[in-house]
JSON list of C-alpha atoms in Angstrom, two decimals:
[
{"chain": "R", "resi": 1499, "resn": "UNK", "atom": "CA", "xyz": [-15.44, -16.40, 14.85]},
{"chain": "R", "resi": 1500, "resn": "UNK", "atom": "CA", "xyz": [-17.23, -15.67, 11.84]},
{"chain": "R", "resi": 1501, "resn": "UNK", "atom": "CA", "xyz": [-16.06, -15.30, 8.51]},
{"chain": "R", "resi": 1502, "resn": "UNK", "atom": "CA", "xyz": [-16.24, -12.14, 5.77]},
{"chain": "R", "resi": 1503, "resn": "UNK", "atom": "CA", "xyz": [-15.53, -11.76, 2.32]},
{"chain": "R", "resi": 1504, "resn": "UNK", "atom": "CA", "xyz": [-13.76, -9.25, 0.43]},
{"chain": "R", "resi": 1505, "resn": "UNK", "atom": "CA", "xyz": [-15.07, -8.30, -3.54]},
{"chain": "R", "resi": 1506, "resn": "UNK", "atom": "CA", "xyz": [-13.27, -6.02, -5.26]},
{"chain": "R", "resi": 1507, "resn": "UNK", "atom": "CA", "xyz": [-14.44, -3.74, -8.27]},
{"chain": "R", "resi": 1508, "resn": "UNK", "atom": "CA", "xyz": [-11.24, -4.34, -10.99]},
{"chain": "R", "resi": 1509, "resn": "UNK", "atom": "CA", "xyz": [-9.83, -0.90, -11.32]},
{"chain": "R", "resi": 1510, "resn": "UNK", "atom": "CA", "xyz": [-8.20, 0.70, -14.87]},
{"chain": "R", "resi": 1511, "resn": "UNK", "atom": "CA", "xyz": [-4.89, 2.71, -14.08]},
{"chain": "R", "resi": 1512, "resn": "UNK", "atom": "CA", "xyz": [-7.02, 5.88, -15.71]},
{"chain": "R", "resi": 1513, "resn": "UNK", "atom": "CA", "xyz": [-9.32, 4.90, -12.56]},
{"chain": "R", "resi": 1514, "resn": "UNK", "atom": "CA", "xyz": [-6.26, 4.18, -10.01]},
{"chain": "R", "resi": 1515, "resn": "UNK", "atom": "CA", "xyz": [-5.13, 7.66, -10.93]},
{"chain": "R", "resi": 1516, "resn": "UNK", "atom": "CA", "xyz": [-8.53, 9.96, -10.92]},
{"chain": "R", "resi": 1517, "resn": "UNK", "atom": "CA", "xyz": [-9.13, 7.93, -7.47]},
{"chain": "R", "resi": 1518, "resn": "UNK", "atom": "CA", "xyz": [-5.82, 8.44, -5.92]},
{"chain": "R", "resi": 1519, "resn": "UNK", "atom": "CA", "xyz": [-5.18, 11.83, -3.76]},
{"chain": "R", "resi": 1520, "resn": "UNK", "atom": "CA", "xyz": [-1.32, 10.55, -3.78]},
{"chain": "R", "resi": 1521, "resn": "UNK", "atom": "CA", "xyz": [0.27, 8.49, -6.49]},
{"chain": "R", "resi": 1522, "resn": "UNK", "atom": "CA", "xyz": [4.05, 7.49, -4.56]},
{"chain": "R", "resi": 1523, "resn": "UNK", "atom": "CA", "xyz": [7.01, 6.13, -6.08]},
{"chain": "R", "resi": 1524, "resn": "UNK", "atom": "CA", "xyz": [9.83, 4.62, -3.40]},
{"chain": "R", "resi": 1525, "resn": "UNK", "atom": "CA", "xyz": [10.37, 2.21, -0.64]},
{"chain": "R", "resi": 1526, "resn": "UNK", "atom": "CA", "xyz": [9.04, 0.74, 2.61]},
{"chain": "R", "resi": 1527, "resn": "UNK", "atom": "CA", "xyz": [10.60, 1.52, 5.82]},
{"chain": "R", "resi": 1528, "resn": "UNK", "atom": "CA", "xyz": [8.76, -0.36, 8.66]},
{"chain": "R", "resi": 1529, "resn": "UNK", "atom": "CA", "xyz": [5.53, -1.66, 9.14]},
{"chain": "R", "resi": 1530, "resn": "UNK", "atom": "CA", "xyz": [3.85, -1.57, 12.51]},
{"chain": "R", "resi": 1531, "resn": "UNK", "atom": "CA", "xyz": [0.20, -3.94, 13.52]},
{"chain": "R", "resi": 1532, "resn": "UNK", "atom": "CA", "xyz": [-1.56, -2.95, 16.51]},
{"chain": "R", "resi": 1533, "resn": "UNK", "atom": "CA", "xyz": [-5.83, -3.23, 17.64]},
{"chain": "R", "resi": 1534, "resn": "UNK", "atom": "CA", "xyz": [-7.96, -0.78, 17.09]},
{"chain": "R", "resi": 1535, "resn": "UNK", "atom": "CA", "xyz": [-11.50, -1.05, 17.29]},
{"chain": "R", "resi": 1536, "resn": "UNK", "atom": "CA", "xyz": [-11.63, -4.57, 17.71]},
{"chain": "R", "resi": 1537, "resn": "UNK", "atom": "CA", "xyz": [-9.71, -5.00, 14.58]},
{"chain": "R", "resi": 1538, "resn": "UNK", "atom": "CA", "xyz": [-5.59, -4.99, 13.79]},
{"chain": "R", "resi": 1539, "resn": "UNK", "atom": "CA", "xyz": [-4.85, -2.46, 11.23]},
{"chain": "R", "resi": 1540, "resn": "UNK", "atom": "CA", "xyz": [-1.33, -1.93, 10.06]},
{"chain": "R", "resi": 1541, "resn": "UNK", "atom": "CA", "xyz": [0.78, 1.60, 9.33]},
{"chain": "R", "resi": 1542, "resn": "UNK", "atom": "CA", "xyz": [3.24, 1.82, 6.60]},
{"chain": "R", "resi": 1543, "resn": "UNK", "atom": "CA", "xyz": [6.09, 3.84, 6.61]},
{"chain": "R", "resi": 1544, "resn": "UNK", "atom": "CA", "xyz": [7.11, 4.44, 3.51]},
{"chain": "R", "resi": 1545, "resn": "UNK", "atom": "CA", "xyz": [9.98, 6.91, 2.45]},
{"chain": "R", "resi": 1546, "resn": "UNK", "atom": "CA", "xyz": [9.06, 9.04, -0.74]},
{"chain": "R", "resi": 1547, "resn": "UNK", "atom": "CA", "xyz": [11.88, 8.89, -3.88]},
{"chain": "R", "resi": 1548, "resn": "UNK", "atom": "CA", "xyz": [9.47, 10.50, -6.31]},
{"chain": "R", "resi": 1549, "resn": "UNK", "atom": "CA", "xyz": [6.02, 12.37, -5.82]},
{"chain": "R", "resi": 1550, "resn": "UNK", "atom": "CA", "xyz": [3.69, 11.83, -9.54]},
{"chain": "R", "resi": 1551, "resn": "UNK", "atom": "CA", "xyz": [0.53, 12.94, -7.64]},
{"chain": "R", "resi": 1552, "resn": "UNK", "atom": "CA", "xyz": [0.26, 14.72, -4.47]},
{"chain": "R", "resi": 1553, "resn": "UNK", "atom": "CA", "xyz": [2.12, 17.14, -2.18]},
{"chain": "R", "resi": 1554, "resn": "UNK", "atom": "CA", "xyz": [4.51, 14.21, -0.76]},
{"chain": "R", "resi": 1555, "resn": "UNK", "atom": "CA", "xyz": [7.85, 15.38, -1.15]},
{"chain": "R", "resi": 1556, "resn": "UNK", "atom": "CA", "xyz": [11.04, 13.54, -2.24]},
{"chain": "R", "resi": 1557, "resn": "UNK", "atom": "CA", "xyz": [12.50, 12.25, 1.10]},
{"chain": "R", "resi": 1558, "resn": "UNK", "atom": "CA", "xyz": [10.02, 12.61, 3.43]},
{"chain": "R", "resi": 1559, "resn": "UNK", "atom": "CA", "xyz": [8.15, 9.84, 4.86]},
{"chain": "R", "resi": 1560, "resn": "UNK", "atom": "CA", "xyz": [4.33, 8.67, 4.53]},
{"chain": "R", "resi": 1561, "resn": "UNK", "atom": "CA", "xyz": [2.40, 6.72, 6.86]},
{"chain": "R", "resi": 1562, "resn": "UNK", "atom": "CA", "xyz": [-0.80, 4.82, 5.18]},
{"chain": "R", "resi": 1563, "resn": "UNK", "atom": "CA", "xyz": [-2.34, 2.00, 6.21]},
{"chain": "R", "resi": 1564, "resn": "UNK", "atom": "CA", "xyz": [-4.17, -0.91, 5.17]},
{"chain": "R", "resi": 1565, "resn": "UNK", "atom": "CA", "xyz": [-6.26, -3.80, 7.71]},
{"chain": "R", "resi": 1566, "resn": "UNK", "atom": "CA", "xyz": [-5.17, -6.50, 8.86]},
{"chain": "R", "resi": 1567, "resn": "UNK", "atom": "CA", "xyz": [-2.22, -7.99, 10.23]},
{"chain": "R", "resi": 1568, "resn": "UNK", "atom": "CA", "xyz": [-0.24, -9.78, 12.84]},
{"chain": "R", "resi": 1569, "resn": "UNK", "atom": "CA", "xyz": [-0.35, -8.32, 16.57]},
{"chain": "R", "resi": 1570, "resn": "UNK", "atom": "CA", "xyz": [1.84, -11.19, 18.89]},
{"chain": "R", "resi": 1571, "resn": "UNK", "atom": "CA", "xyz": [0.49, -14.13, 18.35]},
{"chain": "R", "resi": 1572, "resn": "UNK", "atom": "CA", "xyz": [-3.08, -13.27, 16.83]},
{"chain": "R", "resi": 1573, "resn": "UNK", "atom": "CA", "xyz": [-3.17, -12.29, 12.72]},
{"chain": "R", "resi": 1574, "resn": "UNK", "atom": "CA", "xyz": [-5.94, -10.87, 10.76]},
{"chain": "R", "resi": 1575, "resn": "UNK", "atom": "CA", "xyz": [-5.65, -11.57, 7.00]},
{"chain": "R", "resi": 1576, "resn": "UNK", "atom": "CA", "xyz": [-8.47, -9.76, 4.71]},
{"chain": "R", "resi": 1577, "resn": "UNK", "atom": "CA", "xyz": [-8.16, -10.73, 1.65]},
{"chain": "R", "resi": 1578, "resn": "UNK", "atom": "CA", "xyz": [-7.48, -8.53, -0.89]},
{"chain": "R", "resi": 1579, "resn": "UNK", "atom": "CA", "xyz": [-5.32, -6.26, 1.38]},
{"chain": "R", "resi": 1580, "resn": "UNK", "atom": "CA", "xyz": [-2.01, -5.88, -0.31]},
{"chain": "R", "resi": 1581, "resn": "UNK", "atom": "CA", "xyz": [0.82, -6.69, 2.38]},
{"chain": "R", "resi": 1582, "resn": "UNK", "atom": "CA", "xyz": [4.34, -5.01, 2.80]},
{"chain": "R", "resi": 1583, "resn": "UNK", "atom": "CA", "xyz": [7.94, -5.79, 3.96]},
{"chain": "R", "resi": 1584, "resn": "UNK", "atom": "CA", "xyz": [10.89, -3.32, 4.82]},
{"chain": "R", "resi": 1585, "resn": "UNK", "atom": "CA", "xyz": [12.96, -2.47, 1.72]},
{"chain": "R", "resi": 1586, "resn": "UNK", "atom": "CA", "xyz": [10.46, -2.97, -1.08]},
{"chain": "R", "resi": 1587, "resn": "UNK", "atom": "CA", "xyz": [10.97, -0.69, -4.15]},
{"chain": "R", "resi": 1588, "resn": "UNK", "atom": "CA", "xyz": [6.32, 0.02, -5.09]},
{"chain": "R", "resi": 1589, "resn": "UNK", "atom": "CA", "xyz": [4.58, 2.25, -7.00]},
{"chain": "R", "resi": 1590, "resn": "UNK", "atom": "CA", "xyz": [2.01, 2.97, -4.96]},
{"chain": "R", "resi": 1591, "resn": "UNK", "atom": "CA", "xyz": [-2.15, 5.21, -5.42]},
{"chain": "R", "resi": 1592, "resn": "UNK", "atom": "CA", "xyz": [-3.15, 6.01, -1.97]},
{"chain": "R", "resi": 1593, "resn": "UNK", "atom": "CA", "xyz": [-6.07, 7.27, -0.96]},
{"chain": "R", "resi": 1594, "resn": "UNK", "atom": "CA", "xyz": [-7.56, 9.77, 2.15]},
{"chain": "R", "resi": 1595, "resn": "UNK", "atom": "CA", "xyz": [-10.13, 8.11, 4.41]},
{"chain": "R", "resi": 1596, "resn": "UNK", "atom": "CA", "xyz": [-11.29, 9.52, 7.98]},
{"chain": "R", "resi": 1597, "resn": "UNK", "atom": "CA", "xyz": [-8.31, 11.60, 8.43]},
{"chain": "R", "resi": 1598, "resn": "UNK", "atom": "CA", "xyz": [-5.91, 8.80, 7.60]},
{"chain": "R", "resi": 1599, "resn": "UNK", "atom": "CA", "xyz": [-4.06, 7.31, 3.94]},
{"chain": "R", "resi": 1600, "resn": "UNK", "atom": "CA", "xyz": [-5.36, 3.90, 2.61]},
{"chain": "R", "resi": 1601, "resn": "UNK", "atom": "CA", "xyz": [-3.93, 2.12, -1.04]},
{"chain": "R", "resi": 1602, "resn": "UNK", "atom": "CA", "xyz": [-6.64, 3.01, -3.66]},
{"chain": "R", "resi": 1603, "resn": "UNK", "atom": "CA", "xyz": [-8.34, -0.46, -4.69]},
{"chain": "R", "resi": 1604, "resn": "UNK", "atom": "CA", "xyz": [-6.40, -2.57, -1.81]},
{"chain": "R", "resi": 1605, "resn": "UNK", "atom": "CA", "xyz": [-4.14, -4.57, -3.43]},
{"chain": "R", "resi": 1606, "resn": "UNK", "atom": "CA", "xyz": [-4.57, -2.87, -7.22]},
{"chain": "R", "resi": 1607, "resn": "UNK", "atom": "CA", "xyz": [-2.60, 0.12, -6.33]},
{"chain": "R", "resi": 1608, "resn": "UNK", "atom": "CA", "xyz": [0.79, -1.49, -5.28]},
{"chain": "R", "resi": 1609, "resn": "UNK", "atom": "CA", "xyz": [3.04, -2.51, -8.07]},
{"chain": "R", "resi": 1610, "resn": "UNK", "atom": "CA", "xyz": [6.53, -3.75, -7.63]},
{"chain": "R", "resi": 1611, "resn": "UNK", "atom": "CA", "xyz": [9.33, -2.16, -8.85]},
{"chain": "R", "resi": 1612, "resn": "UNK", "atom": "CA", "xyz": [11.89, -4.37, -9.80]},
{"chain": "R", "resi": 1613, "resn": "UNK", "atom": "CA", "xyz": [15.10, -3.10, -10.14]},
{"chain": "R", "resi": 1614, "resn": "UNK", "atom": "CA", "xyz": [16.92, -3.08, -14.04]},
{"chain": "R", "resi": 1615, "resn": "UNK", "atom": "CA", "xyz": [19.98, -5.33, -14.40]},
{"chain": "R", "resi": 1616, "resn": "UNK", "atom": "CA", "xyz": [22.28, -5.77, -17.48]},
{"chain": "R", "resi": 1617, "resn": "UNK", "atom": "CA", "xyz": [20.69, -7.76, -19.28]},
{"chain": "R", "resi": 1618, "resn": "UNK", "atom": "CA", "xyz": [16.94, -6.09, -18.33]},
{"chain": "R", "resi": 1619, "resn": "UNK", "atom": "CA", "xyz": [15.51, -2.39, -17.59]},
{"chain": "R", "resi": 1620, "resn": "UNK", "atom": "CA", "xyz": [13.53, -1.44, -14.44]},
{"chain": "R", "resi": 1621, "resn": "UNK", "atom": "CA", "xyz": [9.82, -2.58, -14.36]},
{"chain": "R", "resi": 1622, "resn": "UNK", "atom": "CA", "xyz": [6.60, -1.84, -12.67]},
{"chain": "R", "resi": 1623, "resn": "UNK", "atom": "CA", "xyz": [4.94, -4.67, -11.78]},
{"chain": "R", "resi": 1624, "resn": "UNK", "atom": "CA", "xyz": [1.12, -5.39, -10.48]},
{"chain": "R", "resi": 1625, "resn": "UNK", "atom": "CA", "xyz": [0.95, -7.20, -7.52]},
{"chain": "R", "resi": 1626, "resn": "UNK", "atom": "CA", "xyz": [0.23, -11.07, -7.72]}
]
């Protein structure tokens, strides 16, 4: 099997906004990986709580895609591709390509929303 590399160009918050057709706050509902054209792709279902940019309505569900995933015993890892778990609260920057939505700037377009606690307000953190 051939190895490949990923090179990411750093994007400022301004560039993320400019390159995104959708900026959404909400939570991951489900993920589903499948083989497509000899590669594994993962569809992520996301429930929208707030739309900062784009046409998605609060309460609606949006499906977007990421490269890589697991199908059976086969795992395909793509460095720089964001990963998602059901229940995560996120702020996402998405763009359309080939009729599908993808995370803008790969992992750079995924921000974790940390809920408020008694001693700290809610925070939005970039993916580590």
